[in-house]
Tab-separated table of C-alpha atoms in Angstrom:
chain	number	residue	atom	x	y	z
A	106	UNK	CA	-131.045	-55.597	-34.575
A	107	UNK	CA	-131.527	-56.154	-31.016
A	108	UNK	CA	-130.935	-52.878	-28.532
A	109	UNK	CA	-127.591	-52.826	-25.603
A	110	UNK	CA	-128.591	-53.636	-21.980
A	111	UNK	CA	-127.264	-50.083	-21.700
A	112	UNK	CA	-130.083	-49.071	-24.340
A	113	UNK	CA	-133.758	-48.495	-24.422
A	114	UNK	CA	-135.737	-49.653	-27.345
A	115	UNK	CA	-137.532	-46.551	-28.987
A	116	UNK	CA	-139.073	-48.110	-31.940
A	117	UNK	CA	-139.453	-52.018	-32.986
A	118	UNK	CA	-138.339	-53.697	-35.884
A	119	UNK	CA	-140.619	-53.953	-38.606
A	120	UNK	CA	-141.020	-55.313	-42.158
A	121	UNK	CA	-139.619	-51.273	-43.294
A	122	UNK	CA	-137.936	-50.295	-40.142
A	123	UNK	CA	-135.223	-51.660	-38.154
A	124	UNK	CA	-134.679	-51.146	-34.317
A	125	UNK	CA	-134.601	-47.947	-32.713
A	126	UNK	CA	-131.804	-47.605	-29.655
A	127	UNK	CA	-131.297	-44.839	-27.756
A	128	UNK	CA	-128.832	-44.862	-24.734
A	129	UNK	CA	-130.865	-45.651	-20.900
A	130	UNK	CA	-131.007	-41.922	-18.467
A	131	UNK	CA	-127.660	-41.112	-17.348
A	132	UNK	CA	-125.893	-42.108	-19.948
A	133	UNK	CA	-125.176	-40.344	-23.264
A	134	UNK	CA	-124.189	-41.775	-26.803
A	135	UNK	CA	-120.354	-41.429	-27.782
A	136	UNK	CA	-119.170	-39.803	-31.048
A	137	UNK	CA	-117.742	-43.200	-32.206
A	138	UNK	CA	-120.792	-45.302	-31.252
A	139	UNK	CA	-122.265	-47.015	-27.735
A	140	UNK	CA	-123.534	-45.421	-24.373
A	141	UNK	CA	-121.310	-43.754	-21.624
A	142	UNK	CA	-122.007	-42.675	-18.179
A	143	UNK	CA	-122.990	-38.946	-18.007
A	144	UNK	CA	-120.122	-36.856	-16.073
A	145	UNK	CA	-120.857	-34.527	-12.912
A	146	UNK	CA	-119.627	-31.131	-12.786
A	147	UNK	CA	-117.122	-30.649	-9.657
A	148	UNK	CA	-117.362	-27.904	-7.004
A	149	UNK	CA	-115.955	-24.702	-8.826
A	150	UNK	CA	-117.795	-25.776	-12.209
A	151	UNK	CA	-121.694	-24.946	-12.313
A	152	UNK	CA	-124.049	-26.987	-15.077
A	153	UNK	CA	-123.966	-25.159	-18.785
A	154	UNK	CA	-126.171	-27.968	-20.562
A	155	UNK	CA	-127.676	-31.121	-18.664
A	156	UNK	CA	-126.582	-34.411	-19.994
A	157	UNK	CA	-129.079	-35.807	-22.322
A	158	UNK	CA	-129.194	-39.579	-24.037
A	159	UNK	CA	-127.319	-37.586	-27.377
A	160	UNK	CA	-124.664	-35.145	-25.450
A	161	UNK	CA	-122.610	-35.499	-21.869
A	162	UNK	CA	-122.908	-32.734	-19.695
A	163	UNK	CA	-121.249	-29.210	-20.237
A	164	UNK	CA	-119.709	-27.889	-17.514
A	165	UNK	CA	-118.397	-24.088	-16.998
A	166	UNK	CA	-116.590	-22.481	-14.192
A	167	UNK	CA	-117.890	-19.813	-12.256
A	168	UNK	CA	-116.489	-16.850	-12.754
A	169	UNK	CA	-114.271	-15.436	-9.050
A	170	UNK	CA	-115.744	-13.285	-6.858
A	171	UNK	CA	-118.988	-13.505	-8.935
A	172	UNK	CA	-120.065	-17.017	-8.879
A	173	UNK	CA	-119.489	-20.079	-7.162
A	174	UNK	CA	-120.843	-24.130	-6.773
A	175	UNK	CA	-119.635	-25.701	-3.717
A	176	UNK	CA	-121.020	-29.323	-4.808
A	177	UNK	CA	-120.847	-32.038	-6.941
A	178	UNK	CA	-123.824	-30.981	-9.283
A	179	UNK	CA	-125.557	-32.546	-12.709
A	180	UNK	CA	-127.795	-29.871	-13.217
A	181	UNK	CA	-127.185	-26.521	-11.111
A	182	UNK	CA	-125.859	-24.072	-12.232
A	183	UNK	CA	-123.177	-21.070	-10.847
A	184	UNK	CA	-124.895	-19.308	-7.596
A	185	UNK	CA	-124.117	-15.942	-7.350
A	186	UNK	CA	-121.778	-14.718	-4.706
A	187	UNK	CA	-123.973	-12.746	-1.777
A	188	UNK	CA	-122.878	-9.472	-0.369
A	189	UNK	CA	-122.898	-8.673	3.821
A	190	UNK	CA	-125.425	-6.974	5.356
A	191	UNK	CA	-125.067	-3.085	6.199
A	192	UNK	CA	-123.142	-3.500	9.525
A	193	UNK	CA	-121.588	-7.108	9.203
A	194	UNK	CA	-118.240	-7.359	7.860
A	195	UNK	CA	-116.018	-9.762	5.330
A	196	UNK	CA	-114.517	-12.441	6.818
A	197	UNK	CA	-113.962	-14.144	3.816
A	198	UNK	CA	-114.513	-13.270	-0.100
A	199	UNK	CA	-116.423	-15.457	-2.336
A	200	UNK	CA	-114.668	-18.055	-4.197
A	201	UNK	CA	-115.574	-20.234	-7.286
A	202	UNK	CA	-116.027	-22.894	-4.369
A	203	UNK	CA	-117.425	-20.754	-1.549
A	204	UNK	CA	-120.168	-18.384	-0.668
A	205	UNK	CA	-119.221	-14.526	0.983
A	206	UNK	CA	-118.589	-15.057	4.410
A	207	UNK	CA	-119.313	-12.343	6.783
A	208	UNK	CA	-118.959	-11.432	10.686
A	209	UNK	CA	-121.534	-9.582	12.557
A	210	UNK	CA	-121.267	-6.951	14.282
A	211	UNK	CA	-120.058	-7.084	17.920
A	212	UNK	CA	-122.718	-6.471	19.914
A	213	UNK	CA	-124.891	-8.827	17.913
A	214	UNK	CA	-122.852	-11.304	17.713
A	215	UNK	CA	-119.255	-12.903	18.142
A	216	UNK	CA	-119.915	-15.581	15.287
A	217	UNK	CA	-119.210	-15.536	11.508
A	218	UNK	CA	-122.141	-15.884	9.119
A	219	UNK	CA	-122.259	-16.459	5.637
A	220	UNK	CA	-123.669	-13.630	3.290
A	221	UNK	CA	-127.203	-15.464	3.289
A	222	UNK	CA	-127.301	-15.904	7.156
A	223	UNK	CA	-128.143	-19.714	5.571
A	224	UNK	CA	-125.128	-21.908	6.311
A	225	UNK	CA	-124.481	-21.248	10.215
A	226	UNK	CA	-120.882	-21.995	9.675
A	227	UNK	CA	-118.108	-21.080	12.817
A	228	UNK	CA	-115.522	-18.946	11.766
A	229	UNK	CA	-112.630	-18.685	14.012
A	230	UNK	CA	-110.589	-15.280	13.986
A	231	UNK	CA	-106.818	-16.393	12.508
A	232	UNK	CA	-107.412	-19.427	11.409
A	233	UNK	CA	-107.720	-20.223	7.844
A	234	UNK	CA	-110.347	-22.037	6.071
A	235	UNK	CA	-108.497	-22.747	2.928
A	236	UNK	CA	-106.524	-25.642	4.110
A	237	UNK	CA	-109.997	-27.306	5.213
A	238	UNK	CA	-111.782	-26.911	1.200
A	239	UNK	CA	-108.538	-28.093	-0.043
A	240	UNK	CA	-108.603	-31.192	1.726
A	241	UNK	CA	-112.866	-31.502	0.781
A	242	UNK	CA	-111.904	-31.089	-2.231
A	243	UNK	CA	-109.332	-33.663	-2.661
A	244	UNK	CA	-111.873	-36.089	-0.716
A	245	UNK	CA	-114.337	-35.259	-3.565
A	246	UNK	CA	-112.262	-35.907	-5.948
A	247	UNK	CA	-110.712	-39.075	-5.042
A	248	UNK	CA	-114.624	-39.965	-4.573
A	249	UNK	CA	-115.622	-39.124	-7.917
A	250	UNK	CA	-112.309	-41.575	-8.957
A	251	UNK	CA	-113.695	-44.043	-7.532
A	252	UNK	CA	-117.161	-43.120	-8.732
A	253	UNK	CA	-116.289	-43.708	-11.973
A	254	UNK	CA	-114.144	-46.700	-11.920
A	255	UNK	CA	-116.887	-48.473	-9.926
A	256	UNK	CA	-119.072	-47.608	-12.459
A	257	UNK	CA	-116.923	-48.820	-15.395
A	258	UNK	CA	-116.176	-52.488	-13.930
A	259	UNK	CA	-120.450	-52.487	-13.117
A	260	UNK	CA	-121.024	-51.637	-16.236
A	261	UNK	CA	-118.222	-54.291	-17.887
A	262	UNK	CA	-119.489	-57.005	-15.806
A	263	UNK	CA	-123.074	-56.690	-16.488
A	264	UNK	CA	-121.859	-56.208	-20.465
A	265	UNK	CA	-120.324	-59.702	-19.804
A	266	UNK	CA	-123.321	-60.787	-18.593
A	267	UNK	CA	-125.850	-59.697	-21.147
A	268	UNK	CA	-123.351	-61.471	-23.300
A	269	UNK	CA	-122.999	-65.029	-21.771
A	270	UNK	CA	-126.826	-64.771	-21.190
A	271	UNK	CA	-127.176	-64.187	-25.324
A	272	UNK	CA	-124.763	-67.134	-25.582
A	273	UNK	CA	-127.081	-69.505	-23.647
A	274	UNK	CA	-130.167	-68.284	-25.275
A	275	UNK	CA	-128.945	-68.953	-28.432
A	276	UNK	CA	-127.470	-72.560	-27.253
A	277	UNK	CA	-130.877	-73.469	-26.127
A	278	UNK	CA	-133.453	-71.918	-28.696
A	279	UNK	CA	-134.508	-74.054	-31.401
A	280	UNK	CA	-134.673	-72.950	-35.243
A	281	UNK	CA	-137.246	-74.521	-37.798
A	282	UNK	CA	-136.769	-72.634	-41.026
A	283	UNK	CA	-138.755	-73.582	-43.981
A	284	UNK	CA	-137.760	-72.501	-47.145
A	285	UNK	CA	-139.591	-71.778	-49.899
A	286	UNK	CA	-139.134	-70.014	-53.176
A	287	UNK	CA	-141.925	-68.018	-55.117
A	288	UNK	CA	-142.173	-68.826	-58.924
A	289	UNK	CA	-139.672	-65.742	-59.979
A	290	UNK	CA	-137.497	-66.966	-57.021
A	291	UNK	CA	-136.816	-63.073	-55.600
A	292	UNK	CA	-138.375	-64.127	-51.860
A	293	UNK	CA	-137.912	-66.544	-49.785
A	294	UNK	CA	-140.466	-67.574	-46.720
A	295	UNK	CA	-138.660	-67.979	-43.295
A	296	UNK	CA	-140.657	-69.127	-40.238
A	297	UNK	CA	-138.474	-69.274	-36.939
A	298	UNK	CA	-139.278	-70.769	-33.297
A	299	UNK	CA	-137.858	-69.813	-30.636
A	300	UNK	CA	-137.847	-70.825	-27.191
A	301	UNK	CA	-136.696	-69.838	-23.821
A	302	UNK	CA	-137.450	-67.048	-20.893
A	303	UNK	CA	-140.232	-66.285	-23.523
A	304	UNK	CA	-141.304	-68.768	-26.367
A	305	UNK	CA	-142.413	-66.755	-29.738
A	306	UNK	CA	-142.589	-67.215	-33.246
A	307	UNK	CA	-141.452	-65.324	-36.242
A	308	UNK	CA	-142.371	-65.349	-39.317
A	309	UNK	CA	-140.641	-62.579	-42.312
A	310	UNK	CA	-139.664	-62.215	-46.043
A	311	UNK	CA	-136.834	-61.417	-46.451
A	312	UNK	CA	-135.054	-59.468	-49.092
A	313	UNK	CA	-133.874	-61.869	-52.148
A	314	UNK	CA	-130.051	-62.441	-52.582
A	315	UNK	CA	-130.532	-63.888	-55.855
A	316	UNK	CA	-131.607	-60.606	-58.487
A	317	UNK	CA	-132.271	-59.800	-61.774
A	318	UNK	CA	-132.125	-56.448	-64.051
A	319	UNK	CA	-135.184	-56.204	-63.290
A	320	UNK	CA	-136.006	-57.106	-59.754
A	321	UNK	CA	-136.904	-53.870	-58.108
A	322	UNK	CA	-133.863	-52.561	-55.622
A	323	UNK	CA	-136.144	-52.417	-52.453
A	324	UNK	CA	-136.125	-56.409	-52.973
A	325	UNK	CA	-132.271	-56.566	-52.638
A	326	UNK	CA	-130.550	-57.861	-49.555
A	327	UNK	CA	-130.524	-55.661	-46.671
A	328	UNK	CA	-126.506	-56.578	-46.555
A	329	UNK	CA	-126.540	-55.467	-49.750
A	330	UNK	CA	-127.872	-51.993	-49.456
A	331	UNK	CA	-125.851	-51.436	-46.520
A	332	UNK	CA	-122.433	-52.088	-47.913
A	333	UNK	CA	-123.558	-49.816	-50.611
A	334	UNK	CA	-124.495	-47.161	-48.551
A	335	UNK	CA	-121.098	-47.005	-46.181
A	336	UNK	CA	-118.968	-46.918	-49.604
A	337	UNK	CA	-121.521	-44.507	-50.719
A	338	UNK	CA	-120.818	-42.014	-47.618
A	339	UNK	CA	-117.104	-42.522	-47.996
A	340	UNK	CA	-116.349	-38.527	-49.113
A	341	UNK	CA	-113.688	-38.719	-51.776
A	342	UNK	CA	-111.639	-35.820	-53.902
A	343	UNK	CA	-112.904	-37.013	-57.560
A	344	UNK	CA	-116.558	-36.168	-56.207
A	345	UNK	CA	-117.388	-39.785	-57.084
A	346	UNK	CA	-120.046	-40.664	-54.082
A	347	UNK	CA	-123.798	-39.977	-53.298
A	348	UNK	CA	-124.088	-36.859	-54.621
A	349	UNK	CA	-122.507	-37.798	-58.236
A	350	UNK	CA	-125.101	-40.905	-58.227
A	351	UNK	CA	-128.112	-38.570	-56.591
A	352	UNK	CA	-127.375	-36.845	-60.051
A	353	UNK	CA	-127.868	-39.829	-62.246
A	354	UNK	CA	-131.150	-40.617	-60.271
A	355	UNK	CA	-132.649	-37.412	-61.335
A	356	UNK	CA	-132.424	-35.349	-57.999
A	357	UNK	CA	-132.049	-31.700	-57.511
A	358	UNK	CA	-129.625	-30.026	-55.112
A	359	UNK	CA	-132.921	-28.876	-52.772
A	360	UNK	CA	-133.780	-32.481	-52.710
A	361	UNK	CA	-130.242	-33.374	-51.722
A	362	UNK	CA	-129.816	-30.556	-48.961
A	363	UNK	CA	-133.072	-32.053	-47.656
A	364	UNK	CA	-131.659	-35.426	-47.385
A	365	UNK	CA	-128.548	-34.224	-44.947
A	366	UNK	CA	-130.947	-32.186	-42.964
A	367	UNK	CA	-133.089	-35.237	-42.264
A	368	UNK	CA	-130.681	-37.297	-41.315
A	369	UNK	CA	-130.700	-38.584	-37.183
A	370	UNK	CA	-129.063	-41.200	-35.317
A	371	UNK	CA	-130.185	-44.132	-37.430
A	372	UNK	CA	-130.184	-43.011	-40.701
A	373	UNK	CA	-127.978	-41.301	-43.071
A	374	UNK	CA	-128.214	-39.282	-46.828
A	375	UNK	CA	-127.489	-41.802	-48.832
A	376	UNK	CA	-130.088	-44.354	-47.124
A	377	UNK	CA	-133.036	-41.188	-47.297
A	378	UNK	CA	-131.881	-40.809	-50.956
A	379	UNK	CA	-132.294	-44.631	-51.624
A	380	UNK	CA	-135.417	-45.024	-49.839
A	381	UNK	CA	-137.346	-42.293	-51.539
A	382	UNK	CA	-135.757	-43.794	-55.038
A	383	UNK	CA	-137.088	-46.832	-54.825
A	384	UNK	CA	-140.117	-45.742	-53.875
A	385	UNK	CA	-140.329	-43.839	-57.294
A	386	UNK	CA	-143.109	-46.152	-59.595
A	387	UNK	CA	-142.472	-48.715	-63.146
A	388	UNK	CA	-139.043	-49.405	-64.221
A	389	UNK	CA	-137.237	-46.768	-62.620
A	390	UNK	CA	-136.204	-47.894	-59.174
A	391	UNK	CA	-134.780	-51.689	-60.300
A	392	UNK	CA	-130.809	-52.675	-59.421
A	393	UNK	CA	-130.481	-52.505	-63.343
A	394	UNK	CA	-130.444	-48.732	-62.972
A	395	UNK	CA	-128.751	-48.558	-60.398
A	396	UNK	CA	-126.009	-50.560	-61.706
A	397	UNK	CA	-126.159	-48.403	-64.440
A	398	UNK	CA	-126.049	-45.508	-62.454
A	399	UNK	CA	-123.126	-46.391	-60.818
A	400	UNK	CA	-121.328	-47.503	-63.426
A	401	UNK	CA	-122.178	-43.727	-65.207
A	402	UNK	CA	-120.085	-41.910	-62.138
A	403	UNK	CA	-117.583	-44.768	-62.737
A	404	UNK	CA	-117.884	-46.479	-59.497
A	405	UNK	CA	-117.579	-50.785	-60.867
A	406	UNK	CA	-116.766	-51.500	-57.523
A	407	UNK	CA	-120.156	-50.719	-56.042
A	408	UNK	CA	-121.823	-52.090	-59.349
A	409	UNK	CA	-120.310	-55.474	-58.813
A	410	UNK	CA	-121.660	-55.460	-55.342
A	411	UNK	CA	-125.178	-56.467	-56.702
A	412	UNK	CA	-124.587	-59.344	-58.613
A	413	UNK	CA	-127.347	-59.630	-61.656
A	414	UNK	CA	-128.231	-63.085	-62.511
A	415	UNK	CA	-127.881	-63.379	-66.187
A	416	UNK	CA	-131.635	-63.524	-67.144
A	417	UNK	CA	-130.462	-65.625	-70.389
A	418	UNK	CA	-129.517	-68.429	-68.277
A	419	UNK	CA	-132.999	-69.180	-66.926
């Protein structure tokens, strides 16, 4: 499995493993799969949790007269609201978008400051400053609008490209497979060229399609063991799933709570509880018993899945 443009890879694929993804910085993974841009929290709204590659942002809103964020922010939180000096007076409370602004006194001076004697921003007796964030405000938004359409078509075009670019590479590259087949015929030898941007070779065994009672299950098609495992995670009311079949493999309920603890973004219970089964030594861990296994908690469907050669017909 290759990784999205919008991806980094975080681990390579490997005889045991297959690729690692995780989304690029500023973007986050979706619940129902793929990489989004991170959102901004909006003046009014101050930064609860940063976005990381596995959550979006989480915003909150500062709380009136307490708090306030007068910016677009990804990572500040709510500033507190500042109180006037002993002699200035309020000019203006603080707002979930504004600071305390204060006047000084008269014979120091004829200006408004804010609280923090920071911003240096004219006041001007009678006239009202809410009319002026309201229209900021509306600018911001309409900016962030187009922010994030901008973003969307960038990101759709340069999807399209990664794709026609894939399309090309896979018009041009040339594939030499040999095929051979070992004397018990579960592996078969594949040796690939490729060529291109960058000319490599590869060179795996892959899993057998063809199996026997006895052929051990971490021989069995990867295509295999991952149909199994989706149907496997399907929760259903007759308690016919992984943990009915964890049972007939001879695991406890410790070793089961372990397996959903475990689990991360590329890997799921019923995969950990497969893996470490067919690890297990001898007869134990061969598609004949799990066949068997799955025929026990009644599920044919799955068993039929595997296929067993009839050994009789060799």
């Amino acid at each position: 499995m290759d990784c999205n443009s919008d991806e980094v890879t975080v681990r390579r694929c490997n005889l045991t493993h297959d690729t690692s993804c995780r989304c690029k910085t500023g973007l986050f993974r979706k619940p129902g799969g793929g990489c989004s841009q991170c959102n901004v929290c909006p003046p009014g709204y101050g930064t609860m949790q940063p976005c990381t590659f596995l959550e979006d942002i989480i915003c909150e809103e500062c709380v009136p007269f307490k708090t306030f964020s007068d910016d677009i922010t990804r990572a500040t939180m709510c500033k507190p609201c500042s109180r006037c000096r002993r002699g200035f007076t309020v000019v203006a409370n603080c707002t979930v978008y504004s600071d305390t602004v204060c006047s000084a006194p008269p014979e120091a001076s004829a200006t408004p400051t804010s609280a923090s004697d920071l911003t240096g921003r004219p006041y001007s007796p009678g006239v009202s400053i809410v009319p002026l964030y309201c229209v900021l405000l509306a600018a911001l938004v309409i900016g962030l609008l187009i922010y994030v359409l901008f973003k969307r078509w960038s990101f759709h075009k340069m999807k399209l490209r990664a794709s026609q670019k894939m399309v090309r590479s896979n018009t041009s590259s040339t594939d030499i497979e040999k095929n051979q087949e070992n004397t018990n015929g579960s592996q078969v030898l594949t040796t690939t060229t490729y060529t291109g941007p960058t000319s490599y070779v590869v060179s795996a065994v892959s899993p057998t399609t063809d199996v026997t009672s006895k052929t051990p299950y971490k021989e069995l098609h990867s295509d295999k063991k991952v149909e199994l495992e989706e149907k496997l995670m399907q929760t259903r009311s007759d308690g016919r799933d992984w943990r009915a079949l964890s049972n007939k493999l001879h695991f406890s309920d410790l070793d089961r709570t372990n397996f959903v603890k475990s689990v991360d973004n590329h890997s799921n219970p019923v995969h950990l509880m497969l893996h470490k089964w067919q690890s297990r030594d001898g007869d134990e861990a061969t598609v004949h018993v799990l066949v068997q296994a799955l025929k026990d908690i009644r599920r044919e469907d799955l068993a039929n899945i595997i296929h067993i050669r009839n050994d009789k017909s060799r």
